[in-house]
Coordinates of N, CA and C in Angstrom, one line a residue:
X4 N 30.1 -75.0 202.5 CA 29.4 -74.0 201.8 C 30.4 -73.2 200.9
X5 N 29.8 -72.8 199.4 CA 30.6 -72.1 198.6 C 30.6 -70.8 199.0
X6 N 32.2 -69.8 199.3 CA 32.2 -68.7 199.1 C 32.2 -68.0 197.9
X7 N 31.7 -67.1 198.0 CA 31.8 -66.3 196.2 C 33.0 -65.1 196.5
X8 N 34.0 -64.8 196.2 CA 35.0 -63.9 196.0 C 35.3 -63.3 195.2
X9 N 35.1 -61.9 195.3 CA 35.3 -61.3 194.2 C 36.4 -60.9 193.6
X10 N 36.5 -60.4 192.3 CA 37.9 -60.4 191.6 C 39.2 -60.5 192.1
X11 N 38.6 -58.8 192.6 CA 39.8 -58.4 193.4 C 40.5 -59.1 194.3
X12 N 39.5 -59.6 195.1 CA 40.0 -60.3 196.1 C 41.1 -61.0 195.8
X13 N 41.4 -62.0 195.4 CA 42.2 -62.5 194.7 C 43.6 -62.4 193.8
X14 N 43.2 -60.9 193.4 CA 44.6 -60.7 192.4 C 45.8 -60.4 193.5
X15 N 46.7 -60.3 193.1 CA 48.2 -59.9 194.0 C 48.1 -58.3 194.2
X16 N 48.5 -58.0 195.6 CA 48.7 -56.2 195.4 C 49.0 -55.7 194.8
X17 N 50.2 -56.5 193.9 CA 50.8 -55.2 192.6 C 49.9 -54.9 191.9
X18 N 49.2 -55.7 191.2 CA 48.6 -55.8 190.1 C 47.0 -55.0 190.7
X19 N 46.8 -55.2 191.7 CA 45.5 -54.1 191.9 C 46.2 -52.8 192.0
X20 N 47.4 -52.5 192.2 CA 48.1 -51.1 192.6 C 48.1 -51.1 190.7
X21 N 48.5 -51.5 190.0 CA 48.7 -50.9 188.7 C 47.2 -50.6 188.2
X22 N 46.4 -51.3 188.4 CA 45.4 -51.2 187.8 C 44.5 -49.7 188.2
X23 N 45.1 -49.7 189.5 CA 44.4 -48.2 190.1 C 45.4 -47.0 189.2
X24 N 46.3 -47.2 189.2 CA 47.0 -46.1 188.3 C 46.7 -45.6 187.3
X25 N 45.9 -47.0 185.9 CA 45.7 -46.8 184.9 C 44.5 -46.2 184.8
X26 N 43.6 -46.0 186.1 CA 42.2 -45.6 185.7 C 42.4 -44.3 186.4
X27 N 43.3 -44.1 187.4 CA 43.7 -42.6 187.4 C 44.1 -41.9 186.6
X28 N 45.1 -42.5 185.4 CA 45.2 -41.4 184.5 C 44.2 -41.5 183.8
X29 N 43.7 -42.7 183.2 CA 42.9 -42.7 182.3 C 41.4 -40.9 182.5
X30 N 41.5 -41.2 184.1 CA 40.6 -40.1 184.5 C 41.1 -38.8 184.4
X31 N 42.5 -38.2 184.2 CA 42.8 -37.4 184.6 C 43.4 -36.8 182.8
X32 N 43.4 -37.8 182.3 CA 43.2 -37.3 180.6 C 42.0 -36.5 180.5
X33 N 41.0 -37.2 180.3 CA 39.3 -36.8 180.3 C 39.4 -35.7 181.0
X34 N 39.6 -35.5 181.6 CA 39.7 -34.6 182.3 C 40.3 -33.1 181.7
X35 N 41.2 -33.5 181.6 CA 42.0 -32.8 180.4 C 41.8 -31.8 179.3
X36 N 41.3 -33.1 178.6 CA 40.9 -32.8 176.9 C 39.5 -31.6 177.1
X37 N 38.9 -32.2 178.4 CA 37.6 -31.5 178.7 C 37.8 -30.0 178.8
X38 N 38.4 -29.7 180.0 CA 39.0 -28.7 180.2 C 40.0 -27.7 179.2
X39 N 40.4 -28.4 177.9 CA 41.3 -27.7 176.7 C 39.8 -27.5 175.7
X40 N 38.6 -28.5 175.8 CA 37.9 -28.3 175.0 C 37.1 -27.0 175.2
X41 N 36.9 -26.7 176.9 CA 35.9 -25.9 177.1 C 36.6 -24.1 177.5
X42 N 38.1 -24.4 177.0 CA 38.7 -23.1 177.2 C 38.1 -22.0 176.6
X43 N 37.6 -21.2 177.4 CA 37.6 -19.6 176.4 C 38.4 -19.1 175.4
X44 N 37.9 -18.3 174.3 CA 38.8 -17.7 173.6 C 39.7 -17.5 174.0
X45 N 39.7 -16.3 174.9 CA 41.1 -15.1 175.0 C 41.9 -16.0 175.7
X46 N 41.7 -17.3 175.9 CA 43.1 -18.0 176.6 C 43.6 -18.6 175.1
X47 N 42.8 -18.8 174.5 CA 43.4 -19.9 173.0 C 44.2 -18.5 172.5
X48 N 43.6 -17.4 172.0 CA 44.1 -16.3 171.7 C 45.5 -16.3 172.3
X49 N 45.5 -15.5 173.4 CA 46.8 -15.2 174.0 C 47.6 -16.6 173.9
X50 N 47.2 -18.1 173.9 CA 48.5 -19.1 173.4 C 49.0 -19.1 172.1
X51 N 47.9 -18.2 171.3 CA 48.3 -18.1 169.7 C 49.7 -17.2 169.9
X52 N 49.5 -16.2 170.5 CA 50.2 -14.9 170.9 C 51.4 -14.8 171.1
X53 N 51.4 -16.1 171.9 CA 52.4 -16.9 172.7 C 53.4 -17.1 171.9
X54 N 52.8 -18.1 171.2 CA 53.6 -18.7 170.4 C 53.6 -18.0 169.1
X55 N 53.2 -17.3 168.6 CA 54.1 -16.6 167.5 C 55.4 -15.5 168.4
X56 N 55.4 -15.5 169.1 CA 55.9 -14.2 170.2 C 57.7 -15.3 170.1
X57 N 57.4 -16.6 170.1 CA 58.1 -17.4 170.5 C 58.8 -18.0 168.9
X58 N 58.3 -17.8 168.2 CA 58.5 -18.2 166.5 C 59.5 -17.6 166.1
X59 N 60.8 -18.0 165.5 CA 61.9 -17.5 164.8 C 61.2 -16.5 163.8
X60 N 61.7 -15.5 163.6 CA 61.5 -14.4 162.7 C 61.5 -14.7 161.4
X61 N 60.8 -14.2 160.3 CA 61.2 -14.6 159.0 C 61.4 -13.1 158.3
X62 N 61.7 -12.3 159.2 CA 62.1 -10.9 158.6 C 62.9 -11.0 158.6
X63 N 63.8 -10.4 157.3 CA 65.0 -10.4 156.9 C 66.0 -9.1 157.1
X64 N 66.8 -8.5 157.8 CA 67.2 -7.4 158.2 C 67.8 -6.9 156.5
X65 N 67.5 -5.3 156.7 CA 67.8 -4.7 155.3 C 69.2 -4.6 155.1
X66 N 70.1 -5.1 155.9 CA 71.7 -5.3 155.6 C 71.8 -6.7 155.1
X67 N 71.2 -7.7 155.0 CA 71.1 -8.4 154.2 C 70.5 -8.5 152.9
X68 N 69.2 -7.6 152.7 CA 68.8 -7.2 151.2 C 70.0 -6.6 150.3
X69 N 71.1 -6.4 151.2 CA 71.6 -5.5 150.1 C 72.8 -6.2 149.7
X70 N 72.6 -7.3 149.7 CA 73.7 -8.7 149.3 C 75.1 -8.3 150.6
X71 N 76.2 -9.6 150.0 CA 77.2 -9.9 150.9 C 78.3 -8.7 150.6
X72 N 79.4 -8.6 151.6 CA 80.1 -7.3 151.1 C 80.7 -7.3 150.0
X73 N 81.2 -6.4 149.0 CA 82.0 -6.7 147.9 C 83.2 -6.2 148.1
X74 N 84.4 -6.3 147.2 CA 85.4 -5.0 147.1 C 84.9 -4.4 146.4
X75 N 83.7 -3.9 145.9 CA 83.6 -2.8 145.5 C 83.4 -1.4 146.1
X76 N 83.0 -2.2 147.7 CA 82.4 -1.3 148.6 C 83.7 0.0 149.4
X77 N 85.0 -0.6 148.6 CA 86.1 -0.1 148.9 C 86.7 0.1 147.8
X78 N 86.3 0.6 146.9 CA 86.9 1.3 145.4 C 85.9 2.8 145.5
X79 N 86.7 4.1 145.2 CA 86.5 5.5 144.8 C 87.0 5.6 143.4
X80 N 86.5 6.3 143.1 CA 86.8 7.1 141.2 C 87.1 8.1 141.6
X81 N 88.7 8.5 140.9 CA 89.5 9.9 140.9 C 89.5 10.1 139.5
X82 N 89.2 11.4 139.5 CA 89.7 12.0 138.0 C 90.8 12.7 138.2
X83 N 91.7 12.1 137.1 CA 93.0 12.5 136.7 C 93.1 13.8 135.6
X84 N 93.6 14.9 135.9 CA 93.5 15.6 135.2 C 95.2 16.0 134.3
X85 N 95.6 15.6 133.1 CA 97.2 15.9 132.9 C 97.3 17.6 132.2
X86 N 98.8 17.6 131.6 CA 99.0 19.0 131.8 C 98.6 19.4 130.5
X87 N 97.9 19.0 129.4 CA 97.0 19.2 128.4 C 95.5 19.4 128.7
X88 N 94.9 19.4 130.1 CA 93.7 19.4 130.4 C 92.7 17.9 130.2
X89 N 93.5 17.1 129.4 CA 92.3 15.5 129.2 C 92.2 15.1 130.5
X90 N 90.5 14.5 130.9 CA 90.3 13.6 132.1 C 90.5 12.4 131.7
X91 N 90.4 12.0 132.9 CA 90.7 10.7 133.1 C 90.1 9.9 134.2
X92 N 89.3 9.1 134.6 CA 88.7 8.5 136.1 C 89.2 7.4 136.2
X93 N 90.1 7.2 137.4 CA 90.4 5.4 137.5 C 90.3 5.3 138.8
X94 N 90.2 4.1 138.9 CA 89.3 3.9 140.4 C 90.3 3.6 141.3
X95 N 90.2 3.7 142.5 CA 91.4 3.8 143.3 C 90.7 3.2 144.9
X96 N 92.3 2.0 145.3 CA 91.5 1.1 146.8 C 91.6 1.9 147.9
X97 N 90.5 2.0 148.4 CA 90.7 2.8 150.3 C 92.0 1.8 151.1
X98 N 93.0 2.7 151.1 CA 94.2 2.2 152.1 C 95.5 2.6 151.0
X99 N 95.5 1.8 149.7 CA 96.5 2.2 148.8 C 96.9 3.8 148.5
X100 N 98.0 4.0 148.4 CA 98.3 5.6 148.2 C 97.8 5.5 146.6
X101 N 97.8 7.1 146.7 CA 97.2 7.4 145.1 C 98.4 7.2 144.3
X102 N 99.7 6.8 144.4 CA 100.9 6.8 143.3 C 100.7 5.6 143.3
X103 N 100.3 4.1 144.2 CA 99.7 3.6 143.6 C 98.5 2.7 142.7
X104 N 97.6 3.5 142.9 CA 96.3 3.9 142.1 C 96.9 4.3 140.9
X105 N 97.0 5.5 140.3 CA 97.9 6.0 139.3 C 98.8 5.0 138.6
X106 N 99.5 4.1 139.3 CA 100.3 3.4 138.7 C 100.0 2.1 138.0
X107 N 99.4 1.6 138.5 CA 98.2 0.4 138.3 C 97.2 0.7 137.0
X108 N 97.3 2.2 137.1 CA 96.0 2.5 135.8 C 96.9 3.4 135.2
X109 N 98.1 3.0 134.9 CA 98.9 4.1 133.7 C 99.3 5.2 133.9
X110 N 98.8 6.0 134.8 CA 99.7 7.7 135.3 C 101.0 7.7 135.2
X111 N 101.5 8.0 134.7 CA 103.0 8.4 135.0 C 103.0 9.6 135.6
X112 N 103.4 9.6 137.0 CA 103.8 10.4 137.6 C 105.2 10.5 138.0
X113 N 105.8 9.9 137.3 CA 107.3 10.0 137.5 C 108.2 8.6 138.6
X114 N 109.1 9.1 138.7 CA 109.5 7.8 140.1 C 109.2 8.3 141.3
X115 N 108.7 7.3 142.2 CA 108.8 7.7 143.4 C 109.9 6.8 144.5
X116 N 110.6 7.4 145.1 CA 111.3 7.0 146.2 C 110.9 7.3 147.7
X117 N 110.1 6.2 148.6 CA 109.6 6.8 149.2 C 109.6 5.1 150.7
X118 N 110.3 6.0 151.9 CA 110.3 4.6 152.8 C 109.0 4.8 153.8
X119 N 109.1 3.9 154.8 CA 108.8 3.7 155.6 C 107.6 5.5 156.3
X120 N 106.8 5.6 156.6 CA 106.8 6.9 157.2 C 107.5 7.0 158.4
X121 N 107.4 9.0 158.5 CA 108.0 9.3 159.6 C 107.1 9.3 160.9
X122 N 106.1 9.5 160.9 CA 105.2 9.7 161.8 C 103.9 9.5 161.7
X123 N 102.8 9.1 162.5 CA 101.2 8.8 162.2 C 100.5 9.7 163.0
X124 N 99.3 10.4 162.8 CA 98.7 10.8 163.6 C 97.7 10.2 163.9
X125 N 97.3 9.6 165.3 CA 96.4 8.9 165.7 C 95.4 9.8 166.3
X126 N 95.4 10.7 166.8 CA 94.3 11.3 167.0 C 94.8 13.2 167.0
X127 N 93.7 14.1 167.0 CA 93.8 15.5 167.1 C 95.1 15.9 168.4
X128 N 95.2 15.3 169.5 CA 96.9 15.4 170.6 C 97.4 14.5 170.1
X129 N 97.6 13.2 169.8 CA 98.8 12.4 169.3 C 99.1 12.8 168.4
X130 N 100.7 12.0 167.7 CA 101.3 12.0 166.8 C 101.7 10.5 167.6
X131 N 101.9 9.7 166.7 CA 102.9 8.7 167.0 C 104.1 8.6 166.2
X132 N 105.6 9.3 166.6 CA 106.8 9.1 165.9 C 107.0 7.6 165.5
X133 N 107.4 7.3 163.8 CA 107.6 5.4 163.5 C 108.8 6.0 163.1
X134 N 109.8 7.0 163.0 CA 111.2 7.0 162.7 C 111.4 6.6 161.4
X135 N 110.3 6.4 160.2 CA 110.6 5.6 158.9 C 111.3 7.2 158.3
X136 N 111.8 7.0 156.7 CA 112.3 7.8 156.2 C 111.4 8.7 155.9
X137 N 110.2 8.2 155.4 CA 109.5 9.1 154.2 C 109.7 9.3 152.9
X138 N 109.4 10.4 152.8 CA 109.8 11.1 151.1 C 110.7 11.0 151.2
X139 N 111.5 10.5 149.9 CA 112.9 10.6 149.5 C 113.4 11.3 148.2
X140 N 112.4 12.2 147.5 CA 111.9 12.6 146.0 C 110.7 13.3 146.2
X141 N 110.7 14.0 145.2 CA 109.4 14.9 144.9 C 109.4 14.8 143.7
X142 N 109.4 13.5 142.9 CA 108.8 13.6 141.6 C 107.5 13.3 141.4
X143 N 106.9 12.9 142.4 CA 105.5 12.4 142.1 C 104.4 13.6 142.8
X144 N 104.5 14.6 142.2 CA 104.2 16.3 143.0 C 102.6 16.5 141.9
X145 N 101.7 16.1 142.6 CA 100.1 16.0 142.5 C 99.1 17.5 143.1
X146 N 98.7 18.3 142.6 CA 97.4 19.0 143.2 C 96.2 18.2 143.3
X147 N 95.9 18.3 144.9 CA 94.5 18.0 145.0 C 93.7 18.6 144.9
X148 N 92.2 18.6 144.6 CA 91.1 19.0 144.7 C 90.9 19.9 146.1
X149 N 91.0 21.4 145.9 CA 90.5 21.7 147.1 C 89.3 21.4 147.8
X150 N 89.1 21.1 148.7 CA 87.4 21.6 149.1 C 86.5 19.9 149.6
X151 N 87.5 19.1 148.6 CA 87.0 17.9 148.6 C 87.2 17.2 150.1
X152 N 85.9 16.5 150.5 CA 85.9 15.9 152.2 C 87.2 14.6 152.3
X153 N 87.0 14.4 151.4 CA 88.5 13.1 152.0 C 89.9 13.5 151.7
X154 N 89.8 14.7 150.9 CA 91.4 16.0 151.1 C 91.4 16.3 152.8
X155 N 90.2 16.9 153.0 CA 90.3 17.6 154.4 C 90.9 16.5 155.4
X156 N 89.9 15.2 155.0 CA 90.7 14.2 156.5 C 91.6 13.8 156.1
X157 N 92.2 14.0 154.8 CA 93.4 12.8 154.8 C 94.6 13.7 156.0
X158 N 95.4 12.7 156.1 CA 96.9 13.1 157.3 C 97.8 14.3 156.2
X159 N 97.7 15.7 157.1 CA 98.4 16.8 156.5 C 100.0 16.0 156.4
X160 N 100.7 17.2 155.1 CA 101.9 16.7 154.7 C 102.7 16.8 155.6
X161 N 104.2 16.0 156.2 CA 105.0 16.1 156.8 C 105.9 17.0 156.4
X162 N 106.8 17.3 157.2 CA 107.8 18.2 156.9 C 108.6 17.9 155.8
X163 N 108.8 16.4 156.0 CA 109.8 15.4 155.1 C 109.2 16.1 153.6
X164 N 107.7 15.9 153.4 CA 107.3 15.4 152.5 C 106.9 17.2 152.1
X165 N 106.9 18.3 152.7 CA 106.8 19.4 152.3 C 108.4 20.0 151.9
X166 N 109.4 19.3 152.1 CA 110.6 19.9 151.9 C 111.7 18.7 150.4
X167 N 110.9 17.8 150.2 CA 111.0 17.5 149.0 C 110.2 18.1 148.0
X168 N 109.1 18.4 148.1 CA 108.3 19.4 147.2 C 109.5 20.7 147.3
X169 N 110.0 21.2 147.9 CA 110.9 22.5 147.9 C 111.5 22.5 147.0
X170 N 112.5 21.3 147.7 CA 113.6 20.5 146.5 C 113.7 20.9 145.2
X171 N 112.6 20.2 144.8 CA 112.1 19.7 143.3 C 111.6 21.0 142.3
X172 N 110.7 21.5 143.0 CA 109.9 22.3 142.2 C 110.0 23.2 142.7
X173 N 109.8 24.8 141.5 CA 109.9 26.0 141.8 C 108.9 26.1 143.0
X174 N 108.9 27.9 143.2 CA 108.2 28.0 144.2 C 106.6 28.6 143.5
X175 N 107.1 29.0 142.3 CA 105.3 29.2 141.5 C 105.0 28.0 141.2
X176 N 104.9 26.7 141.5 CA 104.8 25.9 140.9 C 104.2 25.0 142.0
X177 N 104.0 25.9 143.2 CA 103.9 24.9 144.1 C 102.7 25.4 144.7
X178 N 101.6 25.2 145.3 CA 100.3 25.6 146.3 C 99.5 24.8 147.4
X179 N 98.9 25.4 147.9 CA 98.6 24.8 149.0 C 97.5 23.3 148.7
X180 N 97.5 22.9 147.6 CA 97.1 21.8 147.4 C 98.0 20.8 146.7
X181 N 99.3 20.8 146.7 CA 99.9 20.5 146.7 C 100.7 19.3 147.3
X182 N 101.1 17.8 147.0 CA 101.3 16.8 148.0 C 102.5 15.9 147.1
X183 N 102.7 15.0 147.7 CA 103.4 13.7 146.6 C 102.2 12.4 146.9
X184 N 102.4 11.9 145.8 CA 101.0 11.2 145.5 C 101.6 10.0 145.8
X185 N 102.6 9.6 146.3 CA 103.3 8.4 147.6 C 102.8 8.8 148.9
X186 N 102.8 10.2 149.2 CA 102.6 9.9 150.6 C 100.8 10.7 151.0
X187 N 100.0 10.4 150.0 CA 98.2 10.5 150.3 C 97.7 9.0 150.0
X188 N 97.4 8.7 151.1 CA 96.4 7.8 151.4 C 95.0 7.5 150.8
X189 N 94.7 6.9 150.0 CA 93.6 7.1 149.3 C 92.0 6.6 150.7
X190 N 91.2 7.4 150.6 CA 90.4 7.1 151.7 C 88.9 7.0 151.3
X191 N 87.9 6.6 152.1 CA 86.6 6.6 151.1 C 85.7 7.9 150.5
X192 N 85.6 8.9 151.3 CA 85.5 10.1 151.3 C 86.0 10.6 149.8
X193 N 86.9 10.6 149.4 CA 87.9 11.0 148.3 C 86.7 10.4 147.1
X194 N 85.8 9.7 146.9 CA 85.3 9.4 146.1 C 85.0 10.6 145.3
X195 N 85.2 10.2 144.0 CA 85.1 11.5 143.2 C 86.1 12.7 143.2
X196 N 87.4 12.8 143.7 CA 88.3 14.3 144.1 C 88.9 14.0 142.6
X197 N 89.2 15.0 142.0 CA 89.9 15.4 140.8 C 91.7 15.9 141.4
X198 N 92.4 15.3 140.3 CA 93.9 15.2 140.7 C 94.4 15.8 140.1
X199 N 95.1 17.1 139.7 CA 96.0 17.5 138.6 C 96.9 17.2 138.6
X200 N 98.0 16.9 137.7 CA 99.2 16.3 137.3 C 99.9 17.3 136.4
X201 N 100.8 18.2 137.3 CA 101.7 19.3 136.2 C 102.5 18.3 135.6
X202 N 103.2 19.1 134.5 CA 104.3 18.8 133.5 C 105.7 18.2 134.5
X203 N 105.5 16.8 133.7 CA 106.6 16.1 134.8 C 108.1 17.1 134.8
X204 N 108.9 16.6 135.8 CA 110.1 16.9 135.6 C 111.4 16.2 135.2
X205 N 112.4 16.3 134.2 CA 113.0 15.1 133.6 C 113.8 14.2 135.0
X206 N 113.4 13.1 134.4 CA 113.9 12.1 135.7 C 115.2 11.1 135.0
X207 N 115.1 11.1 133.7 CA 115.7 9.8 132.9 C 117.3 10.6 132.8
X208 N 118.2 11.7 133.4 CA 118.9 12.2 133.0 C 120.2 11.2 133.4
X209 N 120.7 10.6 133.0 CA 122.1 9.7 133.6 C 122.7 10.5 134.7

């Protein structure tokens, strides 16, 4: 007698083991798609949420609107005032001393001789002694601008540099705004300070 056998019967166990696999997923997709199709709003919502939450920014921070740094961002304008009263504005680098600012833009302020400093003040209790010379001349003997904010912080005059001013110049001739324009620091603050420049003193004498 003929038996009748069905498919399965017949195939190898692997191949009925794969075939059960494929229709478990295949079931567990449908399944799936069902369940993403029948989602409520406020879950689609809050994935929207999600993922913008999760999205690189396309705000651009306002220190970049305002372009890349320049050196301009480190240049001040001094007006130069000589001993006829004519101004003058030339622009001057934060770090460079004002004798050479002045010098770069034509001032004659005379010669300066001037080493190494003597001392730095690093904070309101420090001084740090550097043993440099300093002032060696007071021909380059400048009034600053009273009152102006980058006068106040620049580093008061040293000894060195108040006793070449002695030297050189009378004593009416001399005031408390008074400096050698070797040893001021040009700073950003200083933007805008007006400089007077008395009547040099002869320097060319053999």
């Amino acid at each position: 007698r003929r038996t009748n056998y069905s498919c399965a019967s017949w195939r190898p166990i692997h191949l009925q083991i794969n075939y059960l696999i494929i229709m478990l997923s295949s079931c567990f997709v449908r399944v799936a798609r069902r369940s993403a199709a029948s989602a409520p709003a406020a879950t689609m919502a809050a994935r929207r949420s999600m993922a913008a939450a999760a999205a690189p920014s396309t705000v651009v921070s306002s220190s970049f609107n305002d372009g890349p740094p320049s050196v301009f961002d480190k240049i001040v304008k001094v007006t130069i005032i000589d001993p006829s009263g004519a101004r003058r504005i030339i622009p001057a680098m934060v770090g460079q001393t004002l004798y050479a600012a002045c010098d770069l833009n034509g001032v004659d302020l005379g010669p300066s001789s001037s080493g190494p400093p003597q001392e730095k003040v690093r904070s309101t209790t420090w001084t740090e002694p550097l043993y440099g010379e300093g002032a060696a001349s007071g021909f380059d003997h400048v009034l600053l601008q009273g009152g102006n904010e980058g006068v106040e912080i620049a580093e008061p005059a040293h000894d060195n540099e108040k006793k070449m001013i002695e030297e050189y110049w009378d004593a009416d001739e001399i005031f408390p705004e008074s400096r050698l324009a070797s040893q001021v620091e040009i700073n950003a603050k200083m933007d805008g300070m007006v400089v007077y420049v008395p009547d040099r003193i002869v320097d060319d004498i053999p």
